Amino acid sequence: MSAAPIGRERDIADLLRIVRNSRSVSLVGAGGIGKTLLAVRVAEAALPAFEHGARFVDLSRVSTRDQATAAIGHALGVPEAAGASAVESVAMALRSRSVLLLLDTCEHLTPALGGLCEELLAACPRLHILATGREPLRVGREVVWRVPPLALPPSPSPSPSGEPRPEPACSPEEAVRHEAVRLFVERATAARPGFRLTPGNTEAVLRICRMLEGVPLALELAAARIRVLSAEQVLERLDDRFRLLAAGADGLPPRQRTMRAALEWSHDLLSPEERVLFRRLAVFCIWTADKVGPVCGFRELPAGSADRVHAALVDKSLVTADVHEDGAVTYRMTETVRAFAAERLAEAGEEDEVWRRMLTTAAPYLEGLAAHLTGRVDWDERMLTIRMLDRCLENTLQMLDRAVPLGLVQEGLRICVALRFHWFVRGLQTQARTRLERLLAVPAARTPVRARAAAVRSEMLLPLDGPQGAASAAQEALQAALACDDPAQGIAHTTLAMASLRRGDGAEALRHGRRALRLAIASGERLTEICSLGALSQIARSRGDFDSSEVFLTRGIAIGQEMGDRWCVARCLNALGVVSTRRGDMEAAARQLGEALNVFIEMELLPDIARCTAGLGYLDLARGDVSGARRRLSCCLRLSVASGRRLAVARALEALGGLAAAEEQPERAASLAGAGAALRASLGLVAPHAEAIRAEAAAVLSEEAAEEAWNSWRTLPLEQVVERALFFPTPRRALPSLLTRREREISVLVSKGLSNREIAERLTISQATAARHIANIFQKLLFTSRTQLAEWVQRNGLAP
């Protein structure tokens, strides 16, 4: 272990206080986490508090209590005394002395060492013990400190759907502020003096530090390879991390000269039951305590013993417990430990069997969970469930990938169907589609679960492949469901309704939508009922029948409220806000869209946030708030691009086209609409809104000019389209129609040179009200002075 400490300043300060006030302190953590170096630094810092100093005792090579006692005596310089036991000799030497005893690497001696320490602490009132190991000593009043990894730079958080987000830019100066990076750079520089952190290699170093999870030993061993490799080459080879890190580290104990040796040292100290559970846990990326027994408890490890053995692995720091903000407790292994455990699992020949148990236990569990969520469930419980499924997503996908090779297609399909709600909420259509298609590709007789899985696949295809592919898949699913007389017919008809609507066939859409609703009501499938009501509301809205659209959405809201499902309610409120805006009920629209947005933000649903923000932008435009509409619709476009959904981007571009039309910028409006229509065409969708914007532009421009503007952005790269869409030119002219009657009246008075006080007296209102009206006028017309407003009044002929 290196003698130079990197980071840990806060840990040392906190531990110094604890060691001074607590007689038994144990630093626990996995191999290579830096327990020994931290303990040495704390002991050095604590020397002034101990009159007779500190003593370091290396227990890594002792195997019995007597040998440990002898090692302590040797460190203290206590000679063996005739007629006295070694413990008595050590206790006598320490009885009147103020000493800090640092016992390093204690895990293999527990509980014998714990008993020895109890005796020494009882006999020596001024003795303090600082121990390191994978688990506590379990002596009275022991303070246990779990040593954390070194601080890491924040990684780009995944979206709730699991899609990766771009690596944030980070300069070398910013990166080196983090402990893990600082350690890597210092050790790399020692290995190759010419090494330094540069803008070119910073990202690679950041990713190395994250992959090695801030574990000091792993970082030091990786940095040692900088002697012959670049940072980028080290990163490329980290997948085979044990081979890469096999180079010896001079000065380390043999057990820590490689990551494999460090892990083998820990593994060899496990009991037979602990070794069994350790390797079987490798199938999990993350897990909860209730999953351990059903999946891992069989043969040599009875299910009834699994909880006890699991707790032991947590104590030994091979398993890490994480407490989340919502109070949930999950467990995991670091990636390095998990890779080692997976090797042990493969060597034991148990890999397929454990994965098989995971699949066969997950299917009924998730089906039960799905059935539970169709009833009345409090929102807090729903959110806990959603977050649990979020955390387990990687496990779920890996498990489904194993279903076909293990011959458990039926179980895989059951899991996919049970997770339908989660696929929907988190926008996981791509992941769901991939697994469903792989499972459905295995030839088998028609069964209800296959029919239902085919129906779920069809609705996942709608946002991915457009209406044509979704409709074809839905027809196949409908035939399968009819053959089995399965209620999945309702899902298929809903998909067909939406596909028909997007192709512009309103009559066909209405036929399928009504059939879907009848089937959903008859089967009692609440999610399908809400989906069919949503489809019917969109069909009605496309015909301008806002009353019927509102009725369908209100029914959907009632069902969602009955279930306690605020997400379903929010989706309906979002659509209802659009309807209210078109009907001119601005207050209702603001309330409905605001409530929906709060739920979407709480759930971190980027596509839904984008769509709701667009609704608020349309509301601002309807109110005449041009600056507000610009801000909202620009935000909608950015969010839509970040979501990676072409249809969402198309909608955002069309919304900005509508704004440009309202601002009397017909060329820009047609260009934005044309770009949106091109994206829709790439998905096989019609673009009625975009076409309406083009027709409006053509009424102002010539047909030829409108056509030229329509095509001008269609062939540009999306990045350029977005850049142009977010650059707002000065409006051709601000329209009087943007102002209310009172605002036009006040504008005229301003143009006559009246002050706020004079305007207030003339209209019998307060000065504050007059000032607020003028501020609103400036915001709507994008003006900054009374002179601009006065000129605008004269230009538009508002003054009498």
Tab-separated table of N, CA, C and O in Angstrom, residues 340-378:
chain	number	residue	atom	x	y	z
A	340	PHE	N	-15.719	-11.651	-10.360
A	340	PHE	CA	-15.020	-12.762	-9.699
A	340	PHE	C	-16.013	-13.835	-9.270
A	340	PHE	O	-15.779	-15.039	-9.458
A	341	ALA	N	-17.144	-13.409	-8.686
A	341	ALA	CA	-18.166	-14.367	-8.251
A	341	ALA	C	-18.741	-15.130	-9.444
A	341	ALA	O	-19.031	-16.331	-9.344
A	342	ALA	N	-18.915	-14.447	-10.575
A	342	ALA	CA	-19.440	-15.110	-11.768
A	342	ALA	C	-18.499	-16.199	-12.257
A	342	ALA	O	-18.949	-17.256	-12.738
A	343	GLU	N	-17.205	-15.981	-12.138
A	343	GLU	CA	-16.241	-17.029	-12.491
A	343	GLU	C	-16.417	-18.244	-11.601
A	343	GLU	O	-16.390	-19.388	-12.066
A	344	ARG	N	-16.600	-17.988	-10.313
A	344	ARG	CA	-16.795	-19.102	-9.378
A	344	ARG	C	-18.087	-19.859	-9.700
A	344	ARG	O	-18.153	-21.076	-9.580
A	345	LEU	N	-19.130	-19.118	-10.104
A	345	LEU	CA	-20.411	-19.750	-10.435
A	345	LEU	C	-20.258	-20.647	-11.661
A	345	LEU	O	-20.770	-21.775	-11.692
A	346	ALA	N	-19.555	-20.153	-12.672
A	346	ALA	CA	-19.346	-20.954	-13.881
A	346	ALA	C	-18.517	-22.185	-13.562
A	346	ALA	O	-18.795	-23.293	-14.059
A	347	GLU	N	-17.489	-22.043	-12.739
A	347	GLU	CA	-16.647	-23.184	-12.354
A	347	GLU	C	-17.451	-24.245	-11.622
A	347	GLU	O	-17.197	-25.447	-11.773
A	348	ALA	N	-18.443	-23.804	-10.832
A	348	ALA	CA	-19.266	-24.757	-10.070
A	348	ALA	C	-20.324	-25.423	-10.940
A	348	ALA	O	-21.003	-26.353	-10.486
A	349	GLY	N	-20.483	-24.957	-12.185
A	349	GLY	CA	-21.470	-25.549	-13.084
A	349	GLY	C	-22.903	-25.249	-12.695
A	349	GLY	O	-23.819	-25.979	-13.087
A	350	GLU	N	-23.130	-24.161	-11.954
A	350	GLU	CA	-24.467	-23.845	-11.459
A	350	GLU	C	-25.120	-22.679	-12.202
A	350	GLU	O	-26.246	-22.294	-11.871
A	351	GLU	N	-24.442	-22.116	-13.170
A	351	GLU	CA	-24.915	-20.888	-13.793
A	351	GLU	C	-26.334	-21.032	-14.339
A	351	GLU	O	-27.228	-20.244	-14.018
A	352	ASP	N	-26.565	-22.042	-15.178
A	352	ASP	CA	-27.888	-22.216	-15.781
A	352	ASP	C	-28.953	-22.473	-14.723
A	352	ASP	O	-30.083	-21.963	-14.834
A	353	GLU	N	-28.597	-23.244	-13.731
A	353	GLU	CA	-29.587	-23.592	-12.717
A	353	GLU	C	-30.040	-22.360	-11.936
A	353	GLU	O	-31.233	-22.184	-11.663
A	354	VAL	N	-29.094	-21.470	-11.573
A	354	VAL	CA	-29.471	-20.278	-10.807
A	354	VAL	C	-30.294	-19.325	-11.679
A	354	VAL	O	-31.295	-18.759	-11.225
A	355	TRP	N	-29.889	-19.145	-12.933
A	355	TRP	CA	-30.679	-18.301	-13.825
A	355	TRP	C	-32.074	-18.893	-14.024
A	355	TRP	O	-33.070	-18.150	-14.109
A	356	ARG	N	-32.154	-20.213	-14.115
A	356	ARG	CA	-33.462	-20.860	-14.285
A	356	ARG	C	-34.356	-20.569	-13.071
A	356	ARG	O	-35.550	-20.269	-13.217
A	357	ARG	N	-33.780	-20.646	-11.889
A	357	ARG	CA	-34.549	-20.353	-10.685
A	357	ARG	C	-34.989	-18.883	-10.662
A	357	ARG	O	-36.086	-18.557	-10.218
A	358	MET	N	-34.121	-18.014	-11.147
A	358	MET	CA	-34.494	-16.598	-11.179
A	358	MET	C	-35.699	-16.377	-12.085
A	358	MET	O	-36.661	-15.683	-11.726
A	359	LEU	N	-35.689	-16.967	-13.268
A	359	LEU	CA	-36.799	-16.805	-14.206
A	359	LEU	C	-38.091	-17.408	-13.672
A	359	LEU	O	-39.165	-16.810	-13.770
A	360	THR	N	-37.999	-18.595	-13.118
A	360	THR	CA	-39.219	-19.277	-12.673
A	360	THR	C	-39.808	-18.645	-11.413
A	360	THR	O	-41.002	-18.808	-11.147
A	361	THR	N	-38.998	-17.936	-10.640
A	361	THR	CA	-39.554	-17.222	-9.479
A	361	THR	C	-40.022	-15.822	-9.862
A	361	THR	O	-40.977	-15.306	-9.283
A	362	ALA	N	-39.355	-15.213	-10.854
A	362	ALA	CA	-39.726	-13.845	-11.247
A	362	ALA	C	-41.074	-13.798	-11.939
A	362	ALA	O	-41.849	-12.844	-11.748
A	363	ALA	N	-41.390	-14.802	-12.765
A	363	ALA	CA	-42.630	-14.767	-13.541
A	363	ALA	C	-43.871	-14.667	-12.646
A	363	ALA	O	-44.678	-13.737	-12.804
A	364	PRO	N	-44.067	-15.582	-11.691
A	364	PRO	CA	-45.267	-15.441	-10.848
A	364	PRO	C	-45.222	-14.205	-9.953
A	364	PRO	O	-46.265	-13.601	-9.678
A	365	TYR	N	-44.019	-13.820	-9.504
A	365	TYR	CA	-43.918	-12.630	-8.648
A	365	TYR	C	-44.382	-11.384	-9.406
A	365	TYR	O	-45.186	-10.590	-8.897
A	366	LEU	N	-43.892	-11.191	-10.627
A	366	LEU	CA	-44.245	-10.002	-11.397
A	366	LEU	C	-45.702	-10.038	-11.851
A	366	LEU	O	-46.360	-8.995	-11.932
A	367	GLU	N	-46.217	-11.240	-12.134
A	367	GLU	CA	-47.642	-11.342	-12.470
A	367	GLU	C	-48.502	-10.923	-11.279
A	367	GLU	O	-49.506	-10.212	-11.440
A	368	GLY	N	-48.120	-11.362	-10.094
A	368	GLY	CA	-48.857	-10.960	-8.897
A	368	GLY	C	-48.776	-9.463	-8.659
A	368	GLY	O	-49.754	-8.820	-8.268
A	369	LEU	N	-47.607	-8.896	-8.914
A	369	LEU	CA	-47.424	-7.460	-8.752
A	369	LEU	C	-48.302	-6.693	-9.739
A	369	LEU	O	-48.964	-5.699	-9.374
A	370	ALA	N	-48.331	-7.160	-10.986
A	370	ALA	CA	-49.162	-6.497	-11.997
A	370	ALA	C	-50.636	-6.563	-11.625
A	370	ALA	O	-51.382	-5.581	-11.779
A	371	ALA	N	-51.085	-7.725	-11.139
A	371	ALA	CA	-52.489	-7.871	-10.733
A	371	ALA	C	-52.816	-6.944	-9.569
A	371	ALA	O	-53.885	-6.318	-9.530
A	372	HIS	N	-51.873	-6.821	-8.638
A	372	HIS	CA	-52.074	-5.941	-7.480
A	372	HIS	C	-52.242	-4.490	-7.931
A	372	HIS	O	-53.093	-3.758	-7.411
A	373	LEU	N	-51.454	-4.072	-8.909
A	373	LEU	CA	-51.476	-2.675	-9.346
A	373	LEU	C	-52.723	-2.319	-10.137
A	373	LEU	O	-52.990	-1.135	-10.383
A	374	THR	N	-53.496	-3.317	-10.562
A	374	THR	CA	-54.742	-3.009	-11.266
A	374	THR	C	-55.844	-2.610	-10.297
A	374	THR	O	-56.876	-2.075	-10.716
A	375	GLY	N	-55.644	-2.852	-9.012
A	375	GLY	CA	-56.627	-2.464	-8.008
A	375	GLY	C	-56.301	-1.111	-7.416
A	375	GLY	O	-55.498	-0.343	-7.937
A	376	ARG	N	-56.916	-0.815	-6.296
A	376	ARG	CA	-56.697	0.455	-5.606
A	376	ARG	C	-55.382	0.369	-4.840
A	376	ARG	O	-55.239	-0.415	-3.907
A	377	VAL	N	-54.398	1.163	-5.252
A	377	VAL	CA	-53.077	1.172	-4.618
A	377	VAL	C	-52.670	2.624	-4.424
A	377	VAL	O	-52.743	3.431	-5.364
A	378	ASP	N	-52.253	2.973	-3.214
A	378	ASP	CA	-51.822	4.341	-2.949
A	378	ASP	C	-50.669	4.735	-3.866
A	378	ASP	O	-49.822	3.903	-4.216
